[in-house]
Every structure is written in C-alpha cells, then in structure tokens.
PDB file of C-alpha atoms in Angstrom:
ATOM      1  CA  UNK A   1      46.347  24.625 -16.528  1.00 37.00           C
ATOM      2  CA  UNK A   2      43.780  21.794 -15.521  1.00 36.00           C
ATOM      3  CA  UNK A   3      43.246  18.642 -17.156  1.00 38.00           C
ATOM      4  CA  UNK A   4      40.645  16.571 -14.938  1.00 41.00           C
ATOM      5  CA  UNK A   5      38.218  13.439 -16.371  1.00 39.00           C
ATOM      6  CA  UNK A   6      34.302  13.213 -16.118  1.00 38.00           C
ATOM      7  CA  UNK A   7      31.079  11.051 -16.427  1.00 41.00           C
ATOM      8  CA  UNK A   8      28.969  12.507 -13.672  1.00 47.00           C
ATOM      9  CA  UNK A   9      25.537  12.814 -15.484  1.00 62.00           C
ATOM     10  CA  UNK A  10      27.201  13.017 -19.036  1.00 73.00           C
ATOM     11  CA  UNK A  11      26.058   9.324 -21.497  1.00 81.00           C
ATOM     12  CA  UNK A  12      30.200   9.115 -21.622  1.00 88.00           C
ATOM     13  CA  UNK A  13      33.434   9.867 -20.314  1.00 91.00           C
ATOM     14  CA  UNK A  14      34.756  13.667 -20.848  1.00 92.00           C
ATOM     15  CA  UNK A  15      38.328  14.764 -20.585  1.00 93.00           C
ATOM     16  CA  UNK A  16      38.282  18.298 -20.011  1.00 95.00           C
ATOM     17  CA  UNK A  17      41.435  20.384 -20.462  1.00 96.00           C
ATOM     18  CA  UNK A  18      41.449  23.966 -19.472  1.00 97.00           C
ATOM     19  CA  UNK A  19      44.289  25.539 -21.619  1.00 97.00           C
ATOM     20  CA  UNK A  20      43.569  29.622 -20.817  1.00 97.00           C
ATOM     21  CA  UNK A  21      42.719  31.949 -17.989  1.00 96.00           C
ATOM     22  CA  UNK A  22      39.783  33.754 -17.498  1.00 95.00           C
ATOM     23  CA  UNK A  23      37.186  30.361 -18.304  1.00 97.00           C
ATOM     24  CA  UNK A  24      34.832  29.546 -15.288  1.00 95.00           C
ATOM     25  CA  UNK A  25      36.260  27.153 -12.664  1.00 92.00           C
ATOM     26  CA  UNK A  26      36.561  23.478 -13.572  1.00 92.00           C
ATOM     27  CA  UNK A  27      33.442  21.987 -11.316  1.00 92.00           C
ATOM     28  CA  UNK A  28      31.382  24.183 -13.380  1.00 94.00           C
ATOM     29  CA  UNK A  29      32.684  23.640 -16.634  1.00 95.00           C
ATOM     30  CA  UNK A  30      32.251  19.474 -16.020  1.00 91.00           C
ATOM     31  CA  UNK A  31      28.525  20.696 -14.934  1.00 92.00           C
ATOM     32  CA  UNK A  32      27.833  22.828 -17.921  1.00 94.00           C
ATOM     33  CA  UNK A  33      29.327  20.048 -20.551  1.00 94.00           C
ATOM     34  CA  UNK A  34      27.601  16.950 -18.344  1.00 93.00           C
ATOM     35  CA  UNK A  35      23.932  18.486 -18.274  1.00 94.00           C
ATOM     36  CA  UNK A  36      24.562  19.700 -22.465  1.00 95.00           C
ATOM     37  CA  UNK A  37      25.797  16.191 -23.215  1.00 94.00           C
ATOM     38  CA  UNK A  38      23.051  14.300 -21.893  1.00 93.00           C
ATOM     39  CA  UNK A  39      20.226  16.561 -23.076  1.00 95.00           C
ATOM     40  CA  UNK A  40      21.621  16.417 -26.351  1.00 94.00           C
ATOM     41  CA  UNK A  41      22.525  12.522 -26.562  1.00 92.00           C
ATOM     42  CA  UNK A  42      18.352  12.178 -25.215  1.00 92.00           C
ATOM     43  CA  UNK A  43      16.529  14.979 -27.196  1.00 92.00           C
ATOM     44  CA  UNK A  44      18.532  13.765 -30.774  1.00 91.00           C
ATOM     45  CA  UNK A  45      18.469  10.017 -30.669  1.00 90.00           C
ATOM     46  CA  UNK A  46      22.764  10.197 -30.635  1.00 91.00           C
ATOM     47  CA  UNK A  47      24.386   6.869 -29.536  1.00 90.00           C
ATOM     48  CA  UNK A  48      27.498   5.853 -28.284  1.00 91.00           C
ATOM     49  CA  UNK A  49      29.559   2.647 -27.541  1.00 89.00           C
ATOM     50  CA  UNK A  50      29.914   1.956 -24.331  1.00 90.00           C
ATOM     51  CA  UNK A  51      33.481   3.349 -22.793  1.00 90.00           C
ATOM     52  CA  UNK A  52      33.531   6.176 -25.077  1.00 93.00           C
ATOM     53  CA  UNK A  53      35.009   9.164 -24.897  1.00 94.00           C
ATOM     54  CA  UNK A  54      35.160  12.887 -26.372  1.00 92.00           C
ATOM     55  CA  UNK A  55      37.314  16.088 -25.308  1.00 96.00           C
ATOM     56  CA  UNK A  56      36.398  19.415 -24.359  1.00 97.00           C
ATOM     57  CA  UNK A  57      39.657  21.869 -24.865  1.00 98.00           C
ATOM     58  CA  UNK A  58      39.034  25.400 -23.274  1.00 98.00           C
ATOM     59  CA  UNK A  59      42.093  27.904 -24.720  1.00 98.00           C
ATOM     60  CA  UNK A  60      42.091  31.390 -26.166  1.00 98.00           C
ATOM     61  CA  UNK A  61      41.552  32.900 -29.355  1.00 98.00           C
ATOM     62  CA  UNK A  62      45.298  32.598 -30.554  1.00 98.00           C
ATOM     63  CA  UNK A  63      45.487  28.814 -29.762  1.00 98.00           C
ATOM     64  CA  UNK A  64      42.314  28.379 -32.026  1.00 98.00           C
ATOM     65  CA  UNK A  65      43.256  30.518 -34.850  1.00 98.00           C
ATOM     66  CA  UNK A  66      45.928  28.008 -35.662  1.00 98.00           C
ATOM     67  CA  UNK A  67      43.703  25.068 -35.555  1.00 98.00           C
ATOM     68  CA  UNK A  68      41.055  27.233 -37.561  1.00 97.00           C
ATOM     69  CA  UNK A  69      44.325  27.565 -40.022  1.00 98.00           C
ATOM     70  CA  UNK A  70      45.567  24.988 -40.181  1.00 97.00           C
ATOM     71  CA  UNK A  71      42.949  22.232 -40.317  1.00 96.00           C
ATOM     72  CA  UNK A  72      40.324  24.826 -42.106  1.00 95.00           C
ATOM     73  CA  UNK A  73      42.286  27.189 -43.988  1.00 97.00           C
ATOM     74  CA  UNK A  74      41.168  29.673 -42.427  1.00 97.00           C
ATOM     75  CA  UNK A  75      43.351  31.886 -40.620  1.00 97.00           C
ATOM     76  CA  UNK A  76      41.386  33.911 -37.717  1.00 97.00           C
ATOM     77  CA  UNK A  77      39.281  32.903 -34.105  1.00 97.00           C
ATOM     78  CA  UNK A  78      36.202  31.065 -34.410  1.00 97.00           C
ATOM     79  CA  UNK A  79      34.376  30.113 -31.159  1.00 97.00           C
ATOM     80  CA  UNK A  80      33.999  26.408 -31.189  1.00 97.00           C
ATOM     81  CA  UNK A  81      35.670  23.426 -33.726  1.00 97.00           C
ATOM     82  CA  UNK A  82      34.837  20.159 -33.504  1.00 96.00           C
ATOM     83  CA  UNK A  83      37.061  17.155 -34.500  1.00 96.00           C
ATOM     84  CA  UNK A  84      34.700  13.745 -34.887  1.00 93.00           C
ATOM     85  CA  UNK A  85      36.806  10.207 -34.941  1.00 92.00           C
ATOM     86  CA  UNK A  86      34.993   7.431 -34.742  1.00 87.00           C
ATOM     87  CA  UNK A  87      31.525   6.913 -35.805  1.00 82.00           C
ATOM     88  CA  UNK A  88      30.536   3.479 -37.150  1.00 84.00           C
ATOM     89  CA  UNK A  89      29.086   2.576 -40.216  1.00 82.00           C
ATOM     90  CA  UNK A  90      25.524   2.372 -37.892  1.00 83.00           C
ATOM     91  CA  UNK A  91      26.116   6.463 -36.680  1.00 80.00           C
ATOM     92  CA  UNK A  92      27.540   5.248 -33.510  1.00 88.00           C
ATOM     93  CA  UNK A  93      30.320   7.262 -31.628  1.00 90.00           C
ATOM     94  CA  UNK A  94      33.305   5.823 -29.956  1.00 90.00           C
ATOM     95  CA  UNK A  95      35.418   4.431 -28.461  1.00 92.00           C
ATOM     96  CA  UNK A  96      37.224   8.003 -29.403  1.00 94.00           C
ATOM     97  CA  UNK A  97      34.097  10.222 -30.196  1.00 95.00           C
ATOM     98  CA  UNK A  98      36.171  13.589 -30.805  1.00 95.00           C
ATOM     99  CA  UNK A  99      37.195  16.795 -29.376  1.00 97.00           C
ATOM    100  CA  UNK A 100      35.469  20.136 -29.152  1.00 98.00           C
ATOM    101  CA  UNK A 101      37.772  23.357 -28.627  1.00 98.00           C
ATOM    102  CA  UNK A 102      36.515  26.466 -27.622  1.00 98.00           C
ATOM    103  CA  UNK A 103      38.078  30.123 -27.404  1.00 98.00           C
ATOM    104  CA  UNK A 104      37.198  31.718 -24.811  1.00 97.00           C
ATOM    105  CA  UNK A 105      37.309  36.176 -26.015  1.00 98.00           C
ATOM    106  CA  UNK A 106      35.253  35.124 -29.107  1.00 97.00           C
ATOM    107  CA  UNK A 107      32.788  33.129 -26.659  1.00 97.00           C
ATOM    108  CA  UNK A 108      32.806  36.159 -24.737  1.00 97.00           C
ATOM    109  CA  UNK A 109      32.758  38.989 -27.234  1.00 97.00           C
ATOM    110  CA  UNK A 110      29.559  36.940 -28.834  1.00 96.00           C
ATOM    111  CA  UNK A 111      27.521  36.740 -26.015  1.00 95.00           C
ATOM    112  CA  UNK A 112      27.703  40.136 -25.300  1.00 95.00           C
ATOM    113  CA  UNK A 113      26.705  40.992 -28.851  1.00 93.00           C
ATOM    114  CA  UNK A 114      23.555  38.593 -28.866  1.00 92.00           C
ATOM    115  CA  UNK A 115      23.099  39.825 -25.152  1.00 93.00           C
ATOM    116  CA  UNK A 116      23.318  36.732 -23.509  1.00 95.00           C
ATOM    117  CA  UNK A 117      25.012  35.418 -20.954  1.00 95.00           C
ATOM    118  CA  UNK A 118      28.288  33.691 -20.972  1.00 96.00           C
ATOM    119  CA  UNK A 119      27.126  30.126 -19.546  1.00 96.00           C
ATOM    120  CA  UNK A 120      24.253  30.077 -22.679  1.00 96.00           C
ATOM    121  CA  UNK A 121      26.766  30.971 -25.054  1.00 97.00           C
ATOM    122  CA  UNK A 122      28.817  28.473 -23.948  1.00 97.00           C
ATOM    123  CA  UNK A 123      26.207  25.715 -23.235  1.00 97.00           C
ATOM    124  CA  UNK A 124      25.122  26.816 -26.864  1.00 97.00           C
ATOM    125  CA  UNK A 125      28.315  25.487 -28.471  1.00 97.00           C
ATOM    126  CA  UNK A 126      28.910  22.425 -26.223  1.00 97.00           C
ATOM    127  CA  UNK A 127      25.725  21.171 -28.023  1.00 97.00           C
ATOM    128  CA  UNK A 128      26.745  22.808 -31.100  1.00 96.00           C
ATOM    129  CA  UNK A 129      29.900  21.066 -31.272  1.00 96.00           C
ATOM    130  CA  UNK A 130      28.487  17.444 -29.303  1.00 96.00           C
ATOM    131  CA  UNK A 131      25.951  17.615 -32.593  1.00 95.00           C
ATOM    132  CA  UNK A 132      29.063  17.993 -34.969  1.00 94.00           C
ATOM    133  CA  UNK A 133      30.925  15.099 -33.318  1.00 93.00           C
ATOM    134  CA  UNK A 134      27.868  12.699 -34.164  1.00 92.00           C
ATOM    135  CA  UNK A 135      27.717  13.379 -37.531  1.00 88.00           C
ATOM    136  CA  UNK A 136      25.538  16.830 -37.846  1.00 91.00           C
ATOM    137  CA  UNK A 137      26.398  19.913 -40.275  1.00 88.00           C
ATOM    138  CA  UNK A 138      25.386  23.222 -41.550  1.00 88.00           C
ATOM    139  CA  UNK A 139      26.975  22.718 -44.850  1.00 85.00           C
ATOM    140  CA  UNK A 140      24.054  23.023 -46.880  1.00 87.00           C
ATOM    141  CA  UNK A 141      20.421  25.013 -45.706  1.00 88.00           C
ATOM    142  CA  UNK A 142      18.658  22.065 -45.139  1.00 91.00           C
ATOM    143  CA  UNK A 143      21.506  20.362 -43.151  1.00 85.00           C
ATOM    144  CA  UNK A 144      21.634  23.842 -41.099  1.00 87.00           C
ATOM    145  CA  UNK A 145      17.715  24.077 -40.771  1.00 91.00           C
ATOM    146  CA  UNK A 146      17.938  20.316 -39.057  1.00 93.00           C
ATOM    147  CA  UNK A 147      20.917  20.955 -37.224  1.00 93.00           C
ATOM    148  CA  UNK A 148      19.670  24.830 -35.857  1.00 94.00           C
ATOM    149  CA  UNK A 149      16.481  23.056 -34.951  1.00 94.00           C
ATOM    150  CA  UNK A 150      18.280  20.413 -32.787  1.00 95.00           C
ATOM    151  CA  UNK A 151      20.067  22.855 -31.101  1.00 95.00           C
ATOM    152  CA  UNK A 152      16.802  25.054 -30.289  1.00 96.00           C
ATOM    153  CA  UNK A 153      15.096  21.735 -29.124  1.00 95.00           C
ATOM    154  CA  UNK A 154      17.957  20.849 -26.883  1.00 96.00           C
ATOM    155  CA  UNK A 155      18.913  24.510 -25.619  1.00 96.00           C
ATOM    156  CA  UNK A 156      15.176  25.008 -24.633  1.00 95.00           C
ATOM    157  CA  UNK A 157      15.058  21.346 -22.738  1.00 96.00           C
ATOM    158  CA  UNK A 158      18.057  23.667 -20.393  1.00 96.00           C
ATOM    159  CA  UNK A 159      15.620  26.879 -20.485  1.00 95.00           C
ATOM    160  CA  UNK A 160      17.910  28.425 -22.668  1.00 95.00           C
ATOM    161  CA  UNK A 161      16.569  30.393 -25.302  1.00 93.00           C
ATOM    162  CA  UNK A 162      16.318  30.329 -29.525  1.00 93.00           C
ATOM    163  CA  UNK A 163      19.709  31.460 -30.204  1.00 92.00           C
ATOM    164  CA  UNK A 164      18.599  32.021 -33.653  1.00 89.00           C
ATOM    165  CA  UNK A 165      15.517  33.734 -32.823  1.00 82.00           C
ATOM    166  CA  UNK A 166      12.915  31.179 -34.641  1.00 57.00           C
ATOM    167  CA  UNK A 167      10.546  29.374 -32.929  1.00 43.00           C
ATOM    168  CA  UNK A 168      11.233  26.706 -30.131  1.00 41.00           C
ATOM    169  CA  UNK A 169      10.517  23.978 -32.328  1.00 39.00           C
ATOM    170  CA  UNK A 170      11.662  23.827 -36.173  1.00 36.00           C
ATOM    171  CA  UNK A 171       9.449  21.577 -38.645  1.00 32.00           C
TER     172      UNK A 171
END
C-alpha cells in the first residue's frame, strides 16, 4: 500500500512499508518508530554505522504467520519478528541493521487485553523489536530480565507505562 523512507528524529534511516489496512496513517507511523528509535538507541547505549538502515513492515496476521512458520517453525500470528543483519564484531549495526514486522489484529487484540492503547502497544514492540535487531533476547531469564528492563526504561522515557507491571526501573 505505502512504502515511504525516514530519518526525521530517528539515529538512522527507516524504510517503512505499510502492507495492510486498518494501521494508523503513514506520518504517524514514521513519528511513532522515529521518537521509539531514538529513545531506545540513547537510553541503551545501541550504535550504529553511519548510513544505516533497518525496516519496519506493517501487514496482517496471515502475512506474519508464514514468516512465524517458516523462519520459526511455528505456524500461527505473533505480533512483532525481528530479522537482525549486520552487527559487527564491536555490537555495531549496519549498514543493513534488519527488519521488524508487525501484525496488526494481534497488535490490536493485545492491547485491548492489557487495556492499553493501540499507539503503546505498538510503540512497545518498535522498541521491542529495535532491541532484538541490536543484539538483545529473552531466550534465557536473565537475558529477558535485562531485555524487559530496557524496554521499561525506554517505554517510561515516552510516558508509557511498565508493560510488565514491575517497577520503572529493573536492577
């Protein structure tokens, strides 16, 4: 549907591609992943070469559920992925950092389950999945407990609240 190209306050280029209906208009999606971006690149120490690049892809939950399948085996919707590709043997990004893809139903159907709104929720994944493209994970509890606490640093920085209901700072 749209596929337009960003800086604006963001630390590096974002292509955005808007692949569904229903998703907020463009000039506020590039606004929403701009203000997350730069937050997060400041409040976690993330670095990137200069020039570089990563993707935001807004589709549906059927266009995800094949990605989900077929790059994680797992065959239903999930609300965001994240697809790193270059990160240095130093933890920088770029040129290509990665792409983050997110669905919009499950985005929606989440938020109102946690009773928030649909621009946190979203904001909450664009740092979610900006974390995963620099190298972040919850594979393990300690790698979630530093990762969760990031986020809740970050998403508080944007007056969002603890999406995971702990306390606004993790030690």
């Amino acid at each position: 549907m749209s596929d337009g190209r960003i800086s604006g306050d963001a630390p590096f280029a974002i292509a955005v591609t808007i692949e569904a209906a229903g998703w907020p208009d463009e000039a506020r999606l590039e606004a929403l992943i701009a203000q997350a971006a730069s937050v997060a690149v400041d409040l976690a120490d993330l670095e990137a070469h200069p020039g570089s690049e990563l993707s935001v892809v807004f589709t549906d939950d059927a266009a995800i559920r094949v990605l989900n399948r077929d790059y994680r085996g797992k065959d239903k919707a999930t609300n965001v992925l994240s697809f790193p590709l270059d990160v240095d043997e130093d933890g920088i990004a770029g040129p290509l950092i990665g792409d983050i893809i997110l669905a919009r139903e499950t985005l929606e159907r989440e938020a109102g389950e946690q009773g928030v709104t649909f621009e946190a929720h979203l904001t909450h994944l664009i740092v979610h999945g900006v974390l995963h493209l620099f190298g972040y994970d919850h594979e393990t509890d300690d790698d979630a407990e530093e990762m969760e606490g990031r986020e809740i640093a970050i998403l508080a920085a944007l007056g969002i609240a603890d999406p995971y209901g702990m306390d606004p700072v993790r030690e």
